[in-house]
Coordinates of C-alpha atoms in Angstrom, one line a residue:
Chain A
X1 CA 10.6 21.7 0.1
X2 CA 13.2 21.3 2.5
X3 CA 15.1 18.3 3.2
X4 CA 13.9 17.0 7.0
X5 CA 10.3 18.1 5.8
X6 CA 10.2 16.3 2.6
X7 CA 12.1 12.9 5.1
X8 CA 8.9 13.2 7.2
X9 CA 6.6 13.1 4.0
X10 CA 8.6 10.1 2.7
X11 CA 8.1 8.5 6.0
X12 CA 4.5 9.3 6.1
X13 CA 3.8 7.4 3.2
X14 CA 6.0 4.5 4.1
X15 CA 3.7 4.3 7.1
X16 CA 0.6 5.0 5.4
X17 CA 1.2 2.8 2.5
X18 CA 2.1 -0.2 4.7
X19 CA -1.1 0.5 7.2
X20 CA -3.4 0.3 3.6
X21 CA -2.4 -3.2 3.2
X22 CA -2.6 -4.2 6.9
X23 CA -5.9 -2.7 6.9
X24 CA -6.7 -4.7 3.6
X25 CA -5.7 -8.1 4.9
X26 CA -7.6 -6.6 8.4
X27 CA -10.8 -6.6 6.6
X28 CA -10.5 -10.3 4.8
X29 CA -9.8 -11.6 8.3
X30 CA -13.3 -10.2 9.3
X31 CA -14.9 -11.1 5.9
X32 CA -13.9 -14.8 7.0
X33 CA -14.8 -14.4 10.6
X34 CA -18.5 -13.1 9.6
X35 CA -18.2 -9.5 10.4
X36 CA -19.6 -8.0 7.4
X37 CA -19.6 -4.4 9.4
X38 CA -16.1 -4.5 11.0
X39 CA -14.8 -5.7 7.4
X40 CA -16.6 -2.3 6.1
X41 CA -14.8 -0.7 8.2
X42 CA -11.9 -2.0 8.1
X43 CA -11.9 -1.4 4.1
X44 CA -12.6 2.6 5.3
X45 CA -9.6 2.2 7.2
X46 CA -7.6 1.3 4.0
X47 CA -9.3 3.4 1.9
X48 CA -8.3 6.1 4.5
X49 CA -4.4 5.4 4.7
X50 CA -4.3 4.6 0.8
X51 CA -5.6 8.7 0.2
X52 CA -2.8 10.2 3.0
X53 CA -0.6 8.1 1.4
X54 CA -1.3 9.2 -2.2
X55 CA -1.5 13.1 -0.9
X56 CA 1.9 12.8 0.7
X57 CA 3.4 10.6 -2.2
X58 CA 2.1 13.8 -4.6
X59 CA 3.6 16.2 -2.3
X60 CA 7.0 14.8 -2.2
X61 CA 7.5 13.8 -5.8
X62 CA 8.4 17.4 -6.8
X63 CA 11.8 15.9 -5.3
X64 CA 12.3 13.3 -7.7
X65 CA 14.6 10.1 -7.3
X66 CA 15.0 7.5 -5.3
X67 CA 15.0 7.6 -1.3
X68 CA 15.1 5.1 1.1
X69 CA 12.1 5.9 3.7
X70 CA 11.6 3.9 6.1
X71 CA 8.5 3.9 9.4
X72 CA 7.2 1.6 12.0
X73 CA 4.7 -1.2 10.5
X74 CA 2.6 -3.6 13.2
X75 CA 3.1 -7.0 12.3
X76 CA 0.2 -8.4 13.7
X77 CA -2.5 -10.6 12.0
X78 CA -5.3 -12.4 14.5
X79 CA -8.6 -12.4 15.4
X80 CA -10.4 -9.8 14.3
X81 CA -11.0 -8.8 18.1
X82 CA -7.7 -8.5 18.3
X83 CA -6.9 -6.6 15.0
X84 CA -9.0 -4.1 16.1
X85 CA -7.4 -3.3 19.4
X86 CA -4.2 -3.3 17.9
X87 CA -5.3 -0.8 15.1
X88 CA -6.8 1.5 17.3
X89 CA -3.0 1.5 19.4
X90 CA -1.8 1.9 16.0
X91 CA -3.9 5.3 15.0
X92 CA -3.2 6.4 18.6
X93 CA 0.9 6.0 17.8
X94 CA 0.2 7.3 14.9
X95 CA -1.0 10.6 16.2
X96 CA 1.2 11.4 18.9
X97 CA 4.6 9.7 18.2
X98 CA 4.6 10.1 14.5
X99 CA 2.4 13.0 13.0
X100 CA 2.9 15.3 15.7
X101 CA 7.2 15.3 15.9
X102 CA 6.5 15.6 11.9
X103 CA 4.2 18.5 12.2
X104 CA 6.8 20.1 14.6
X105 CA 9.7 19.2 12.0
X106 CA 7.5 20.9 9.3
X107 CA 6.6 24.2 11.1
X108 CA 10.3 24.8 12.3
X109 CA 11.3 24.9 8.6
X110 CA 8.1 27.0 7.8
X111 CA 6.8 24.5 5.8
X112 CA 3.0 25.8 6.2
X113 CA 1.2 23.6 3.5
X114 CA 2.8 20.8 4.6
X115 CA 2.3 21.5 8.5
X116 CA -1.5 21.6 7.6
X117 CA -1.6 18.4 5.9
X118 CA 0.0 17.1 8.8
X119 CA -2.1 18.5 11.3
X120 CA -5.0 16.9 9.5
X121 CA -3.1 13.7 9.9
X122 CA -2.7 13.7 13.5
X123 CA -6.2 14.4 13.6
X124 CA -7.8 12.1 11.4
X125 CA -5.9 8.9 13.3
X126 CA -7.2 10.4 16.8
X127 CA -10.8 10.5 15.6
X128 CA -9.8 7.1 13.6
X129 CA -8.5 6.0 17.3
X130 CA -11.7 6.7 18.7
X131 CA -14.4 5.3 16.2
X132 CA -12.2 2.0 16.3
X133 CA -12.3 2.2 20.2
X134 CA -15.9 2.7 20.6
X135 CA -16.6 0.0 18.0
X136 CA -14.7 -2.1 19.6
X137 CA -16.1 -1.7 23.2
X138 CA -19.7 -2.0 21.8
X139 CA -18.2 -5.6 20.1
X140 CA -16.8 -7.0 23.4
X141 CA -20.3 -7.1 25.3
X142 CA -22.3 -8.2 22.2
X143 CA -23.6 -11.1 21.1
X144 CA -23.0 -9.9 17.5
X145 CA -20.9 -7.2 15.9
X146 CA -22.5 -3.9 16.4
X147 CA -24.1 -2.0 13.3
X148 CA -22.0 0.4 11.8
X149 CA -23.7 3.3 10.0
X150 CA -22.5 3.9 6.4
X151 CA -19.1 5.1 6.1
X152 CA -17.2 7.7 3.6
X153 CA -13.7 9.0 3.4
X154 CA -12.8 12.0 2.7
X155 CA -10.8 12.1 -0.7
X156 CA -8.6 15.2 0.4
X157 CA -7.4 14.5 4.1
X158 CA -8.7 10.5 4.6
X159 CA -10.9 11.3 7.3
X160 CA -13.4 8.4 8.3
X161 CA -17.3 10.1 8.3
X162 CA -20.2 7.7 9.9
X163 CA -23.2 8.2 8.1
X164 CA -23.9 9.8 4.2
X165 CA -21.1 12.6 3.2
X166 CA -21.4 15.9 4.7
X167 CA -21.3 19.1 3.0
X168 CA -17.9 19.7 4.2
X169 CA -15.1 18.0 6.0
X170 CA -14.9 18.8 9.8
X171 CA -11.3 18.0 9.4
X172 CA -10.2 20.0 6.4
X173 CA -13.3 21.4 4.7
X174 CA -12.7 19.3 1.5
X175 CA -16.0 18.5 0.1
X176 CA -15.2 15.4 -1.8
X177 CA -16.2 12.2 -0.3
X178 CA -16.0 8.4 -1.3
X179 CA -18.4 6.1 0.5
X180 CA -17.1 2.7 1.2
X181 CA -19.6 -0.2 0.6
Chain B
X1 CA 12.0 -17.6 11.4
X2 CA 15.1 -16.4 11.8
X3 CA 15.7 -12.5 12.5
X4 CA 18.0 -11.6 9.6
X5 CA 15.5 -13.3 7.1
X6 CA 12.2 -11.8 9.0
X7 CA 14.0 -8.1 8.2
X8 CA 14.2 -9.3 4.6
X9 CA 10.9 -9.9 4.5
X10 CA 10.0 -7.2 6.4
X11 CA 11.8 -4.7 4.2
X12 CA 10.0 -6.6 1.3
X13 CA 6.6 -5.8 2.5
X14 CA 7.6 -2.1 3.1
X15 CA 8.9 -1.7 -0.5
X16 CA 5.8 -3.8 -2.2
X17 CA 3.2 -1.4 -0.3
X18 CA 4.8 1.6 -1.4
X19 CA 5.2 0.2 -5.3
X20 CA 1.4 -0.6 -4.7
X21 CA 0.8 2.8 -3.6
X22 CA 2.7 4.5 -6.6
X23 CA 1.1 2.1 -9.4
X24 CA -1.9 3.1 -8.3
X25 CA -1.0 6.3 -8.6
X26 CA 0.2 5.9 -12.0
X27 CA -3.1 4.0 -13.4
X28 CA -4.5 7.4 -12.1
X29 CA -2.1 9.2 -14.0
X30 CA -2.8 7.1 -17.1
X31 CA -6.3 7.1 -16.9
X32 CA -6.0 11.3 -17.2
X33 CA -4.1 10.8 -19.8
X34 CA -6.9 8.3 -21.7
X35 CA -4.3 5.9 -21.7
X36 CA -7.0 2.8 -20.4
X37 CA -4.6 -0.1 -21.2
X38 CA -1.8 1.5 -19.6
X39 CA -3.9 2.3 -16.6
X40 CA -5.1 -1.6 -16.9
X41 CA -1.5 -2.3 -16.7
X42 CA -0.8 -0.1 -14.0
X43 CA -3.5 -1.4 -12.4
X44 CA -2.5 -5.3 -12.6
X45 CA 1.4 -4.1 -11.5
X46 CA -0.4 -2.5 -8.5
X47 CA -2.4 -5.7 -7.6
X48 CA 1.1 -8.2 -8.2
X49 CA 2.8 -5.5 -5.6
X50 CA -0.4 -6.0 -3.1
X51 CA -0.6 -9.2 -3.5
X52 CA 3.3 -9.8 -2.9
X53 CA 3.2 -7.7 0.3
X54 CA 0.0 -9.4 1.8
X55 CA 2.0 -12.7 1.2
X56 CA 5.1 -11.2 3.1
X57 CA 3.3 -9.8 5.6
X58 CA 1.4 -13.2 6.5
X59 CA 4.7 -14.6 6.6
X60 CA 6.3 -12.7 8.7
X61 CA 3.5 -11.6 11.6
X62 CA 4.2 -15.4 13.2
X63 CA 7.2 -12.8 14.5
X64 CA 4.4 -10.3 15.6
X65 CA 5.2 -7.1 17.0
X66 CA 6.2 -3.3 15.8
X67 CA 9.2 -2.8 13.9
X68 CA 10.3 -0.7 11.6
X69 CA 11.1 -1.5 8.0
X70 CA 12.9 0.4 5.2
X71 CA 13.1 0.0 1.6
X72 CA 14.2 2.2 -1.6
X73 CA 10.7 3.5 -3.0
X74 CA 10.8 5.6 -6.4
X75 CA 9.5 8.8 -5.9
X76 CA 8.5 10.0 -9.4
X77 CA 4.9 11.1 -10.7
X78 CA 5.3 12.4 -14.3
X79 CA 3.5 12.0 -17.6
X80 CA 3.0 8.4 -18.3
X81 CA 5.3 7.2 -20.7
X82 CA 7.9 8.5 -18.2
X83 CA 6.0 6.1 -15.6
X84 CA 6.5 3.6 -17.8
X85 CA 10.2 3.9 -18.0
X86 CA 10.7 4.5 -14.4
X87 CA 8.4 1.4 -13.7
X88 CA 10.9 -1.4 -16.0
X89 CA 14.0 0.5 -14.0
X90 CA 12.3 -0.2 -11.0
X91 CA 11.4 -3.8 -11.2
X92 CA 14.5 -4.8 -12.9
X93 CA 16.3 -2.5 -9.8
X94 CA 14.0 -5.1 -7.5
X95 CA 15.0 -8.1 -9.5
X96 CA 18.8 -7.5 -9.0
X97 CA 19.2 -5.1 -6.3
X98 CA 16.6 -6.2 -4.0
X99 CA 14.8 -10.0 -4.2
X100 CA 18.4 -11.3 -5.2
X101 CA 20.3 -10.0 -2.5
X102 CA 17.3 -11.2 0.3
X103 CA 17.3 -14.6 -1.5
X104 CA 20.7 -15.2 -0.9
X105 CA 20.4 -14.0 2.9
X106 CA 17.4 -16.5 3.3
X107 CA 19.3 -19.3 1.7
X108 CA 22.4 -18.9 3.7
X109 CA 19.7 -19.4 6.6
X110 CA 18.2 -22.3 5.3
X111 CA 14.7 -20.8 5.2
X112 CA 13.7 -22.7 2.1
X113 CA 10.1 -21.4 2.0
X114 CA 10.9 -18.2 2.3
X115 CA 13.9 -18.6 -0.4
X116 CA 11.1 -20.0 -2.5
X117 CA 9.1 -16.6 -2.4
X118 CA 11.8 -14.4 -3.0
X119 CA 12.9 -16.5 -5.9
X120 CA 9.5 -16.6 -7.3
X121 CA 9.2 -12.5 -6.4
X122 CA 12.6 -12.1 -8.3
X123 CA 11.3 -13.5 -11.5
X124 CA 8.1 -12.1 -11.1
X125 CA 9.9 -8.5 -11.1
X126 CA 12.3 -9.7 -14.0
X127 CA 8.9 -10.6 -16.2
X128 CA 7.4 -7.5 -15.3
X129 CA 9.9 -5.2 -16.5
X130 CA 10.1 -7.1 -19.7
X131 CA 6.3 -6.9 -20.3
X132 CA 6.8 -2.9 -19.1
X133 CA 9.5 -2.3 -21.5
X134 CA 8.2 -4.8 -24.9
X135 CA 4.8 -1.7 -24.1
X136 CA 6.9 1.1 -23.4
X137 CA 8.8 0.2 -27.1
X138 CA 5.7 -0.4 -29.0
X139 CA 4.5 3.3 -27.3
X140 CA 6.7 4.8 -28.3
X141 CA 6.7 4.7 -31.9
X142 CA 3.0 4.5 -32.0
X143 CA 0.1 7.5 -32.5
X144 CA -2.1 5.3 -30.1
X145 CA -1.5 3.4 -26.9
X146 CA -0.7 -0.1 -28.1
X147 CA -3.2 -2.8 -27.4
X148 CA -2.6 -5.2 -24.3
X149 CA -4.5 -8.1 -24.0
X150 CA -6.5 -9.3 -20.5
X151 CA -4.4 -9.0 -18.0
X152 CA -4.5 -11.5 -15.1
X153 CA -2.4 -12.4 -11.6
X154 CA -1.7 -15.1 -9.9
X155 CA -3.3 -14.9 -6.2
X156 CA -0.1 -16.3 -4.8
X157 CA 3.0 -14.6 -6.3
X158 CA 1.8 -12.1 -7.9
X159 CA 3.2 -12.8 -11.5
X160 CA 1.3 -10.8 -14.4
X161 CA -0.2 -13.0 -17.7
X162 CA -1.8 -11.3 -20.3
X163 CA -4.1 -13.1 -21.8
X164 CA -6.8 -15.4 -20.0
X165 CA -6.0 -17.3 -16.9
X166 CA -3.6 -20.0 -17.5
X167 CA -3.9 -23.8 -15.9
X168 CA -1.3 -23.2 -13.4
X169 CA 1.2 -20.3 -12.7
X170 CA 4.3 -21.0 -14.7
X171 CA 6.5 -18.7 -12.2
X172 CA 4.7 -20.7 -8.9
X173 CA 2.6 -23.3 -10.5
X174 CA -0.4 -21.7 -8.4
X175 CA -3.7 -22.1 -10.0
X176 CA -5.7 -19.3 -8.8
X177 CA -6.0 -15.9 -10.9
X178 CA -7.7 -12.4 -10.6
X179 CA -8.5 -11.1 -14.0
X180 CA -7.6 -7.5 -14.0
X181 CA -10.2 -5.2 -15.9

């Protein structure tokens, strides 16, 4: 893998890991606050960044050592109103300021596997962007938090699936799926 | 808080997610290998790096915002006695290299609570590479995986006790524990 390419991976995970654990202490804060379906999702969210993070952390390990790597992290930790606007600002960064100037890195060095994963990561934080952002419109005008269908995760690109586990990921066509309880 | 100490903290959360991230990882690793104990261990570092970084990074979102944060992460996915290895390098690398030289920064700033987490994440790193390399010795001139006791963590540093939960944390005094299984 080539040098810049493997500096985005490294990156990605940085980011990916440190959203997992945002996303973790995201779905206490709902837990406390009585939102049993935004914590649910908010655990999907996790689960999401925890399996990118993973995949990319697998990818780049054929360069072994030890590298610095570094990415933007949102320090913010409120109301769960509030954690879910800023998270779905956060998958919307995501997507166009960081996966897509990595995907661009990746296919100038013809790093094809690579610029597929990434592709899939761009995508999976816009549709992420959205599900957050309709949740949290229904959530503003309610009286209570609005019911969220069953979610699962795809275990090969992270995306976040309403509903039971399709046959095969609209994303990346992986057919492995985790539901989140 | 003051800035200098915030990036120390910041940095702290970055490198704790990604250690999370990677132990994780390595419990997987273990677990192909039907290592369970060592995946249990794995599993309890992973949980004393997630519960470090949700500490950190309740800390330091009273300075809310983006910002980006860097750390060293070990990039190295191997068979698991080679995990093991890289894992007592790696929190003894922490203890010296890393918590030392933040709790020195904090110190010289007079943030005394947060110079008592860094201290208590120094030792906490310190202990674990000690219980990583006393397993890593008795592997290695073993046929079988050597037996480790219940493992348990203390919710607020992180520190790992085999054995059941003790009174009170004898790195934090804490008294609150999450039995690994």
């Amino acid at each position: 893998m080539r040098p810049a390419t493997a500096r985005c991976l490294r990156a990605a995970f940085c980011r990916e890991s440190m959203s997992h654990v945002r996303y973790v202490l995201y779905a206490e804060q709902a837990d406390a606050e009585q939102f049993p379906s935004l914590a649910r999702l908010f655990r999907a969210l996790a689960l999401s960044q925890l399996t990118r993070a993973a995949a990319n952390y697998r990818a780049v390990s054929e360069l072994l050592g030890v590298y610095p790597a570094e990415a933007l992290a949102h320090f913010v930790l409120d109301r769960t109103m509030d954690n879910l606007a800023r998270s779905r600002d956060a998958e919307s960064e995501a997507a166009d300021e960081f996966y897509g100037p990595c995907l661009a890195v990746a296919k100038s060095q013809r790093e094809a596997g690579v610029a597929r994963g990434l592709k899939s990561s761009a995508e999976v934080s816009r549709r992420g962007a959205a599900m957050i952002d309709r949740t949290f419109r229904e959530t503003q005008h309610a009286a209570e938090e609005p019911y969220i269908d069953d979610l699962c995760i795809c275990r090969a690109c992270g995306d976040v699936v309403e509903g039971p586990p399709p046959g095969s990921c609209s994303v990346c066509k992986g057919s492995d799926f985790t539901v989140v309880v």
